[in-house]
Amino acid sequence: MKPASLGDLPPDEFRSDGHRLVDWLAEYLQWSLENPVLSKVKPGAIRSALPADAPEEAEPFERILDDFERVLVPGLTQWNHPGYFAYFPCGFSMPGALADFLSTAVSQQAMLWRTSPAATELEEVALSWLRRALCLPEVFEGVIYDTASTAVLHALATARHALAPEVRTSGLTGRGRAAFRVYCSEHAHSSVDKAVIVLGLGHENLRRIPADAEFRMRADLLAAAVADDRRAGRLPLAVVATVGTTSVASVDPVPAVADVCARERLWLHVDAAYAGTAAILPEFRAAIDGMDRADSFVVNPHKWMFTPFDLSAFYCRRMDLLRAAFALTPEYLKTSETSDVRNLMDTGFQLGRRFRALKLWIVMRSFGLEGIRARLREHVRLARLFASWVDADAGFERIAPVSFGVVCFRAVPRDVPEGAPLNSYNERLLQALNDTGDVFLSHTSLGGRYVIRLAVGNIRTTETEVRRAWDQLNVLSRSI
């Protein structure tokens, strides 16, 4: 690779290398099925296989791609493998991959409408499509962030601005001693913890509310906690309810939580990052009951809507308030169109904005809503099928209701006592299962019990992979 000038690669080289890359990826998606889902490299192996310094001379793309395959591919966790059942699914799809390539190639920076009218206005259109597919009201204006963690941070910052706008100028120290309080379920995502830390609210001011037998936040205990804090002179600020908790995909009782928030004048943010997508299915629309009463909510198409990471759809009832909390326009970013357009830089602390909307737009067009619904229904069917096998086997126990594509279970051999021995047994069982390389499952802890999680959501997963996971569990449970 020796460019004839100090410019970029010549178009003919780009075309040749691009064809080579697409061919490699198409083949990789086939032979990657033969690779272990969970990488088997040792810590430091990849780092030691690469030069300590960058090359002085240009290298051909073919050699770079060869090194990628030789050194880096063995260290890839195969998130788009059909046997990937850990955590939550990735949003891989081939149309999405092409969209990501296109987005990178056109290199849009959508901080201002002027710097990319296409990216700015397509984001509005694509998010409107998604909101309408969820049958949620037009009052919610949307913006795309990278993750739901960023979304909850912005939601709580907006809630703080609504209650104490002076914090923007004088900071928390200028407010006096009363502490803001934030509430969420004991099963809410750790991003809520990090948000209160980053915003300076103090980790001790996050109150995690106990859940009921189905792992849903108890609205009566939430109301009691708010009342207790008011009596103590603290300032209840916001509640984060979850639709699809990380451990068990449980759904908080959003209507009852919304009643508490309305009565107490608290900001309600609904984290529907994982399960919100399910509401595209009419039979699952009840999962988001009450979300129309929220002040803000988030849905992640990069989890269960076949859109490559990262794309988190955040919606806010009071986007004017969010802009008031974050908007700041230095002279060099002022434009003549300011009164006629919306600038994405005003909707958060990040100035630069990638052309993420292109991925969502292309995926929704490539599959259509009916195509997306069909794939979601199949994932739900597969999860319920796996759960039926668990329920029918005396050597296993399901720990939580089957929610969407997630099944929580454990092995319960007759000769292994409850408590630490049984937890250790299931930990070893999961390790042995993942060591096969055929599948990858993760775990959680519920009521002191070590619980194995199977999350179905990969677009390439079929009944074959689900059956393989179950068969291997049975074989391994007898051998441990």
Coordinates of C-alpha atoms in Angstrom, one line a residue:
M1 CA 0.0 0.0 0.0
K2 CA 1.9 3.0 -1.3
P3 CA -0.4 5.9 -2.1
A4 CA 0.8 7.9 -5.1
S5 CA 0.1 11.2 -3.3
L6 CA -0.5 12.4 0.3
G7 CA -4.2 11.9 -0.1
D8 CA -6.4 8.9 0.8
L9 CA -6.4 5.5 -1.0
P10 CA -7.2 5.6 -4.7
P11 CA -10.8 4.6 -5.5
D12 CA -9.7 1.5 -7.3
E13 CA -7.8 0.3 -4.2
F14 CA -10.8 1.1 -2.0
R15 CA -13.1 -0.9 -4.3
S16 CA -10.8 -3.9 -4.3
D17 CA -10.2 -3.9 -0.6
G18 CA -13.9 -3.3 0.0
H19 CA -14.8 -6.4 -2.1
R20 CA -12.2 -8.4 -0.3
L21 CA -13.6 -7.3 3.1
V22 CA -17.2 -8.1 2.2
D23 CA -16.2 -11.5 0.8
W24 CA -14.3 -12.2 4.0
L25 CA -17.2 -11.2 6.2
A26 CA -19.7 -13.4 4.2
E27 CA -17.4 -16.4 4.7
Y28 CA -16.7 -15.5 8.3
L29 CA -20.4 -15.6 9.1
Q30 CA -20.4 -19.2 8.0
W31 CA -17.1 -20.6 9.4
S32 CA -17.5 -18.7 12.6
L33 CA -20.1 -21.3 13.5
E34 CA -17.2 -23.7 13.9
N35 CA -15.4 -21.4 16.3
P36 CA -16.1 -21.5 20.1
V37 CA -18.8 -18.9 21.1
L38 CA -16.7 -17.8 24.1
S39 CA -13.0 -17.1 23.2
K40 CA -10.5 -19.5 24.6
V41 CA -7.4 -17.2 24.4
K42 CA -5.4 -16.5 27.6
P43 CA -5.1 -13.0 29.1
G44 CA -2.4 -11.1 27.3
A45 CA -2.1 -13.5 24.3
I46 CA -3.4 -10.9 21.8
R47 CA -1.4 -8.1 23.2
S48 CA 1.8 -10.1 23.0
A49 CA 1.1 -11.2 19.5
L50 CA 1.1 -7.6 18.2
P51 CA 4.0 -5.3 17.7
A52 CA 4.8 -2.8 20.4
D53 CA 5.1 0.1 18.0
A54 CA 3.1 1.3 14.9
P55 CA 4.7 0.5 11.5
E56 CA 6.8 3.3 9.9
E57 CA 5.8 2.2 6.4
A58 CA 2.3 1.7 4.9
E59 CA 1.1 -1.9 4.8
P60 CA -1.4 -3.4 2.3
F61 CA -4.9 -4.0 3.5
E62 CA -4.7 -7.7 2.6
R63 CA -1.9 -8.2 5.1
I64 CA -3.8 -6.2 7.8
L65 CA -6.9 -8.4 7.2
D66 CA -4.7 -11.5 7.4
D67 CA -3.4 -10.4 10.8
F68 CA -7.0 -9.6 11.9
E69 CA -8.0 -13.2 11.1
R70 CA -4.9 -14.7 12.6
V71 CA -4.5 -12.7 15.8
L72 CA -7.8 -11.0 16.6
V73 CA -10.5 -13.4 15.5
P74 CA -9.5 -16.1 18.1
G75 CA -10.1 -13.4 20.7
L76 CA -13.6 -12.5 19.5
T77 CA -16.6 -13.5 21.6
Q78 CA -19.0 -14.6 19.0
W79 CA -22.0 -12.3 19.9
N80 CA -23.6 -13.1 16.5
H81 CA -23.3 -16.8 16.9
P82 CA -26.6 -18.7 17.1
G83 CA -25.4 -20.4 20.3
Y84 CA -25.0 -17.1 22.1
F85 CA -27.5 -17.1 24.9
A86 CA -25.6 -14.9 27.5
Y87 CA -26.6 -11.5 29.0
F88 CA -28.9 -10.0 26.4
P89 CA -28.7 -10.5 22.6
C90 CA -26.7 -8.3 20.3
G91 CA -28.5 -6.6 17.5
F92 CA -26.6 -8.1 14.6
S93 CA -28.2 -8.5 11.2
M94 CA -26.7 -8.3 7.7
P95 CA -28.8 -5.3 6.7
G96 CA -27.7 -3.6 9.9
A97 CA -24.0 -4.4 9.2
L98 CA -24.3 -2.9 5.8
A99 CA -26.0 0.2 7.3
D100 CA -23.1 0.6 9.8
F101 CA -20.6 0.4 6.9
L102 CA -22.6 3.0 5.0
S103 CA -22.9 5.3 8.0
T104 CA -19.2 5.2 8.6
A105 CA -18.4 5.8 4.9
V106 CA -20.5 8.9 4.5
S107 CA -18.9 10.2 7.8
Q108 CA -21.6 12.5 9.1
Q109 CA -21.2 14.5 12.3
A110 CA -24.7 15.6 13.3
M111 CA -24.0 18.1 16.1
L112 CA -25.9 20.8 14.1
W113 CA -28.6 20.5 11.6
R114 CA -26.2 22.3 9.2
T115 CA -23.5 19.7 9.7
S116 CA -25.9 17.0 8.5
P117 CA -29.5 17.8 7.6
A118 CA -29.9 14.1 6.6
A119 CA -28.7 12.6 9.9
T120 CA -30.7 15.2 11.9
E121 CA -34.0 14.7 10.2
L122 CA -33.7 11.0 9.6
E123 CA -33.3 10.5 13.3
E124 CA -36.6 12.3 13.9
V125 CA -38.3 10.1 11.2
A126 CA -36.9 6.8 12.3
L127 CA -37.7 7.4 16.0
S128 CA -41.2 8.4 15.1
W129 CA -41.6 5.1 13.2
L130 CA -40.4 3.2 16.3
R131 CA -42.6 5.2 18.7
R132 CA -45.7 4.6 16.5
A133 CA -44.9 0.9 16.2
L134 CA -45.0 0.8 20.0
C135 CA -48.4 2.7 19.9
L136 CA -47.1 5.4 22.2
P137 CA -48.3 9.0 22.0
E138 CA -46.8 11.7 19.8
V139 CA -46.0 13.9 22.8
F140 CA -42.8 12.0 23.2
E141 CA -39.9 13.5 21.2
G142 CA -37.0 11.2 20.6
V143 CA -33.2 11.3 20.4
I144 CA -30.6 8.5 19.9
Y145 CA -27.9 7.9 22.5
D146 CA -25.3 5.2 22.5
T147 CA -26.7 3.1 25.4
A148 CA -29.5 3.0 28.0
S149 CA -26.9 4.0 30.6
T150 CA -26.5 7.4 28.8
A151 CA -30.3 7.6 28.6
V152 CA -30.9 7.2 32.4
L153 CA -28.1 9.8 33.1
H154 CA -29.9 12.3 30.9
A155 CA -33.3 11.5 32.3
L156 CA -32.1 12.1 35.9
A157 CA -30.2 15.2 34.9
T158 CA -33.4 16.6 33.4
A159 CA -35.4 15.6 36.5
R160 CA -32.9 17.5 38.6
H161 CA -33.2 20.6 36.3
A162 CA -37.0 20.5 36.7
L163 CA -36.7 20.5 40.5
A164 CA -33.7 22.7 41.0
P165 CA -32.7 24.6 37.8
E166 CA -30.2 26.6 39.8
V167 CA -27.9 23.5 39.9
R168 CA -26.9 24.2 36.3
T169 CA -25.2 27.5 37.4
S170 CA -24.4 27.2 41.1
G171 CA -23.9 23.5 41.4
L172 CA -25.1 21.2 44.1
T173 CA -23.1 23.0 46.8
G174 CA -25.3 26.1 46.3
R175 CA -28.5 24.3 47.2
G176 CA -28.1 23.7 50.9
R177 CA -28.1 20.3 52.7
A178 CA -31.2 18.6 51.5
A179 CA -30.4 15.5 49.5
F180 CA -32.1 14.4 46.3
R181 CA -33.4 10.8 46.4
V182 CA -33.8 8.5 43.5
Y183 CA -35.7 5.2 43.6
C184 CA -35.6 1.9 41.6
S185 CA -36.2 -1.8 42.0
E186 CA -33.6 -4.0 43.7
H187 CA -33.3 -5.6 40.2
A188 CA -32.8 -2.4 38.3
H189 CA -29.6 -2.1 36.1
S190 CA -26.4 -0.8 37.7
S191 CA -26.5 2.1 35.3
V192 CA -28.9 3.8 37.7
D193 CA -26.2 3.6 40.4
K194 CA -23.6 5.1 38.1
A195 CA -25.9 7.9 37.0
V196 CA -26.5 9.1 40.6
I197 CA -22.7 8.9 41.2
V198 CA -21.9 10.9 38.0
L199 CA -24.5 13.5 38.7
G200 CA -23.2 14.1 42.2
L201 CA -26.4 13.0 43.9
G202 CA -24.5 10.5 46.0
H203 CA -24.7 6.7 45.8
E204 CA -26.3 6.5 49.3
N205 CA -29.2 8.6 48.0
L206 CA -30.3 5.8 45.6
R207 CA -32.9 3.7 47.3
R208 CA -33.5 0.2 45.9
I209 CA -37.0 -0.9 46.6
P210 CA -37.7 -4.6 47.3
A211 CA -39.4 -6.7 44.7
D212 CA -42.4 -9.1 45.0
A213 CA -42.3 -12.8 44.3
E214 CA -42.2 -12.2 40.5
F215 CA -39.2 -9.8 40.9
R216 CA -41.2 -6.7 40.3
M217 CA -40.7 -3.5 42.3
R218 CA -43.4 -3.1 45.0
A219 CA -45.2 0.1 44.5
D220 CA -46.5 0.2 48.1
L221 CA -42.9 0.0 49.4
L222 CA -42.0 2.7 46.9
A223 CA -44.7 5.0 48.3
A224 CA -43.6 4.3 51.9
A225 CA -39.9 5.1 51.0
V226 CA -40.9 8.4 49.4
A227 CA -43.0 9.4 52.5
D228 CA -40.2 8.4 54.8
D229 CA -37.7 10.6 52.9
R230 CA -40.0 13.6 52.9
R231 CA -40.4 13.3 56.7
A232 CA -36.6 13.1 57.0
G233 CA -36.2 16.4 55.0
R234 CA -34.9 14.8 51.9
L235 CA -36.0 15.7 48.3
P236 CA -37.5 12.8 46.3
L237 CA -36.5 13.4 42.7
A238 CA -37.2 10.5 40.4
V239 CA -38.2 6.9 40.0
V240 CA -36.6 4.4 37.5
A241 CA -39.0 1.6 36.6
T242 CA -37.8 -1.3 34.5
V243 CA -39.5 -3.2 31.7
G244 CA -37.3 -6.3 31.3
T245 CA -34.9 -6.4 34.2
T246 CA -31.3 -7.6 33.6
S247 CA -31.5 -10.7 35.8
V248 CA -34.9 -12.1 35.0
A249 CA -36.5 -9.8 32.4
S250 CA -39.3 -9.0 34.9
V251 CA -41.6 -6.0 34.4
D252 CA -42.2 -3.5 37.1
P253 CA -45.8 -2.4 37.7
V254 CA -45.5 0.8 35.7
P255 CA -49.1 1.9 36.1
A256 CA -48.9 1.7 39.9
V257 CA -45.5 3.3 40.0
A258 CA -46.8 6.1 37.7
D259 CA -49.6 6.7 40.3
V260 CA -47.0 7.2 43.0
C261 CA -45.0 9.5 40.8
A262 CA -48.1 11.6 39.8
R263 CA -49.1 11.9 43.5
E264 CA -45.6 12.8 44.7
R265 CA -44.7 14.9 41.6
L266 CA -41.7 12.7 40.8
W267 CA -40.0 12.2 37.4
L268 CA -40.7 8.7 36.0
H269 CA -38.2 7.2 33.7
V270 CA -38.9 3.7 32.3
D271 CA -36.0 1.6 31.3
A272 CA -37.4 -0.7 28.6
A273 CA -34.0 -1.2 27.0
Y274 CA -34.4 -4.9 26.5
A275 CA -38.2 -5.7 26.6
G276 CA -39.6 -2.5 25.1
T277 CA -39.1 -3.9 21.7
A278 CA -41.6 -6.7 22.5
A279 CA -44.4 -4.2 22.5
I280 CA -44.2 -4.2 18.7
L281 CA -46.1 -7.4 19.1
P282 CA -49.8 -6.8 20.0
E283 CA -49.8 -9.7 22.4
F284 CA -47.0 -8.1 24.4
R285 CA -48.3 -4.5 24.4
A286 CA -49.4 -4.9 28.0
A287 CA -45.7 -5.1 29.0
I288 CA -45.5 -1.3 28.4
D289 CA -48.8 -0.4 30.1
G290 CA -48.3 2.9 31.9
M291 CA -45.3 3.9 29.8
D292 CA -47.4 6.6 28.1
R293 CA -47.5 8.3 31.6
A294 CA -43.8 8.4 31.9
D295 CA -41.7 11.5 31.7
S296 CA -39.0 9.6 29.7
F297 CA -38.3 6.1 28.6
V298 CA -35.7 4.2 26.6
V299 CA -35.8 1.2 24.2
N300 CA -32.6 -0.3 22.7
P301 CA -33.0 -1.6 19.1
H302 CA -29.4 -2.8 19.5
K303 CA -30.6 -5.5 22.0
W304 CA -33.6 -7.2 20.4
M305 CA -34.3 -5.5 17.1
F306 CA -31.4 -6.6 15.0
T307 CA -29.8 -3.2 14.9
P308 CA -26.0 -3.2 15.4
F309 CA -24.6 -1.8 18.6
D310 CA -24.8 1.1 19.6
L311 CA -28.3 2.6 19.2
S312 CA -30.5 3.5 22.2
A313 CA -33.8 5.2 21.5
F314 CA -34.6 7.8 24.3
Y315 CA -37.9 9.5 24.4
C316 CA -38.9 12.5 26.6
R317 CA -42.2 14.2 27.3
R318 CA -40.4 17.4 28.1
M319 CA -37.5 17.6 25.6
D320 CA -37.6 21.4 26.1
L321 CA -36.6 20.8 29.7
L322 CA -33.8 18.5 28.7
R323 CA -32.5 21.1 26.3
A324 CA -32.7 23.7 29.0
A325 CA -30.6 21.5 31.2
F326 CA -27.9 20.8 28.5
A327 CA -28.0 23.4 25.7
L328 CA -24.9 25.6 25.4
T329 CA -24.0 27.3 22.1
P330 CA -20.6 28.9 21.8
E331 CA -20.1 31.6 19.1
Y332 CA -18.4 29.2 16.7
L333 CA -21.4 26.9 16.6
K334 CA -24.1 29.6 16.1
T335 CA -26.0 29.3 12.8
S336 CA -28.6 31.3 11.0
E337 CA -31.0 28.4 11.0
T338 CA -31.2 28.1 14.8
S339 CA -34.8 29.2 15.1
D340 CA -36.0 26.9 12.3
V341 CA -34.3 23.6 13.1
R342 CA -33.4 21.3 16.0
N343 CA -29.7 20.7 16.7
L344 CA -28.9 17.3 18.2
M345 CA -26.0 18.8 20.2
D346 CA -28.6 20.5 22.5
T347 CA -30.1 17.1 23.6
G348 CA -27.2 16.1 25.9
F349 CA -23.7 16.5 27.1
Q350 CA -22.2 15.0 23.9
L351 CA -21.4 17.5 21.1
G352 CA -20.6 15.0 18.3
R353 CA -23.3 12.7 17.0
R354 CA -22.9 9.7 14.7
F355 CA -25.3 8.9 12.0
R356 CA -26.9 6.1 14.1
A357 CA -30.4 6.6 12.7
L358 CA -29.4 5.2 9.4
K359 CA -29.0 1.8 11.0
L360 CA -32.5 1.8 12.5
W361 CA -34.1 3.1 9.3
I362 CA -32.4 0.5 7.1
V363 CA -33.2 -2.4 9.5
M364 CA -36.9 -1.4 9.8
R365 CA -37.2 -1.1 6.0
S366 CA -35.2 -4.3 5.3
F367 CA -37.4 -6.5 7.5
G368 CA -40.6 -4.5 7.8
L369 CA -42.5 -4.5 11.1
E370 CA -44.1 -7.9 10.2
G371 CA -40.7 -9.4 9.6
I372 CA -39.5 -8.1 12.9
R373 CA -42.6 -9.4 14.7
A374 CA -42.1 -12.8 13.2
R375 CA -38.6 -13.0 14.4
L376 CA -39.5 -11.8 17.9
R377 CA -42.3 -14.4 18.1
E378 CA -39.9 -17.2 17.2
H379 CA -37.5 -16.1 19.9
V380 CA -40.3 -16.1 22.5
R381 CA -41.4 -19.6 21.3
L382 CA -37.9 -20.9 21.6
A383 CA -37.5 -19.6 25.2
R384 CA -40.9 -21.1 26.2
L385 CA -39.9 -24.4 24.6
F386 CA -36.6 -24.5 26.6
A387 CA -38.6 -23.6 29.8
S388 CA -41.0 -26.5 29.1
W389 CA -38.0 -28.9 29.1
V390 CA -36.8 -27.5 32.4
D391 CA -40.3 -27.8 33.9
A392 CA -40.6 -31.4 32.8
D393 CA -37.3 -32.5 34.2
A394 CA -37.0 -33.3 37.9
G395 CA -33.3 -32.6 37.8
F396 CA -33.9 -28.9 37.0
E397 CA -35.9 -26.1 38.5
R398 CA -37.1 -22.9 36.9
I399 CA -36.6 -19.9 39.2
A400 CA -38.6 -17.2 37.6
P401 CA -41.5 -16.8 35.2
V402 CA -40.5 -16.9 31.5
S403 CA -40.3 -13.3 30.4
F404 CA -39.9 -12.6 26.7
G405 CA -36.8 -14.5 25.6
V406 CA -35.2 -15.1 29.0
V407 CA -35.3 -18.3 31.1
C408 CA -33.8 -18.5 34.6
F409 CA -33.2 -21.9 36.0
R410 CA -30.8 -24.2 37.9
A411 CA -29.9 -27.8 38.2
V412 CA -31.2 -29.5 41.4
P413 CA -29.6 -33.0 41.8
R414 CA -31.1 -35.0 44.6
D415 CA -27.7 -35.6 46.3
V416 CA -26.6 -32.0 46.4
P417 CA -27.8 -30.0 49.4
E418 CA -29.4 -26.5 49.1
G419 CA -27.1 -23.5 49.8
A420 CA -23.4 -23.2 49.0
P421 CA -23.0 -26.8 47.7
L422 CA -25.9 -26.4 45.2
N423 CA -24.6 -22.9 44.1
S424 CA -21.1 -24.3 43.6
Y425 CA -22.6 -27.2 41.6
N426 CA -24.5 -24.9 39.2
E427 CA -21.5 -22.6 38.8
R428 CA -19.4 -25.6 37.8
L429 CA -22.1 -26.8 35.5
L430 CA -22.3 -23.5 33.7
Q431 CA -18.5 -23.3 33.4
A432 CA -18.4 -26.8 31.9
L433 CA -21.2 -25.9 29.5
N434 CA -19.5 -22.7 28.3
D435 CA -16.2 -24.6 27.9
T436 CA -17.8 -26.8 25.2
G437 CA -17.6 -23.8 22.9
D438 CA -21.0 -24.6 21.4
V439 CA -23.0 -22.2 23.5
F440 CA -22.5 -19.4 25.9
L441 CA -24.9 -18.7 28.8
S442 CA -24.5 -16.3 31.7
H443 CA -25.8 -16.3 35.4
T444 CA -27.3 -14.2 38.1
S445 CA -28.0 -14.5 41.8
L446 CA -31.6 -14.5 43.1
G447 CA -32.4 -14.8 46.8
G448 CA -28.9 -16.2 47.4
R449 CA -29.3 -18.8 44.7
Y450 CA -26.8 -19.2 41.8
V451 CA -29.1 -19.1 38.7
I452 CA -28.3 -19.9 35.1
R453 CA -29.8 -17.6 32.4
L454 CA -30.6 -18.5 28.8
A455 CA -31.5 -15.4 26.7
V456 CA -32.8 -16.1 23.2
G457 CA -32.6 -13.2 20.8
N458 CA -30.0 -13.7 18.2
I459 CA -31.4 -13.5 14.7
R460 CA -29.5 -16.6 13.6
T461 CA -30.7 -18.8 16.5
T462 CA -32.9 -21.8 15.7
E463 CA -34.4 -24.7 17.7
T464 CA -31.2 -26.6 16.9
E465 CA -29.0 -24.4 19.1
V466 CA -31.6 -24.3 21.9
R467 CA -31.9 -28.1 21.9
R468 CA -28.1 -28.4 21.8
A469 CA -27.8 -26.3 25.0
W470 CA -30.4 -28.4 26.7
D471 CA -28.9 -31.7 25.7
Q472 CA -25.4 -30.6 26.8
L473 CA -26.8 -29.4 30.2
N474 CA -28.3 -32.9 30.7
V475 CA -25.1 -34.7 29.8
L476 CA -22.9 -32.4 31.9
S477 CA -25.2 -32.4 34.9
R478 CA -24.7 -36.2 35.1
S479 CA -20.9 -36.0 34.8
I480 CA -20.1 -33.3 37.3

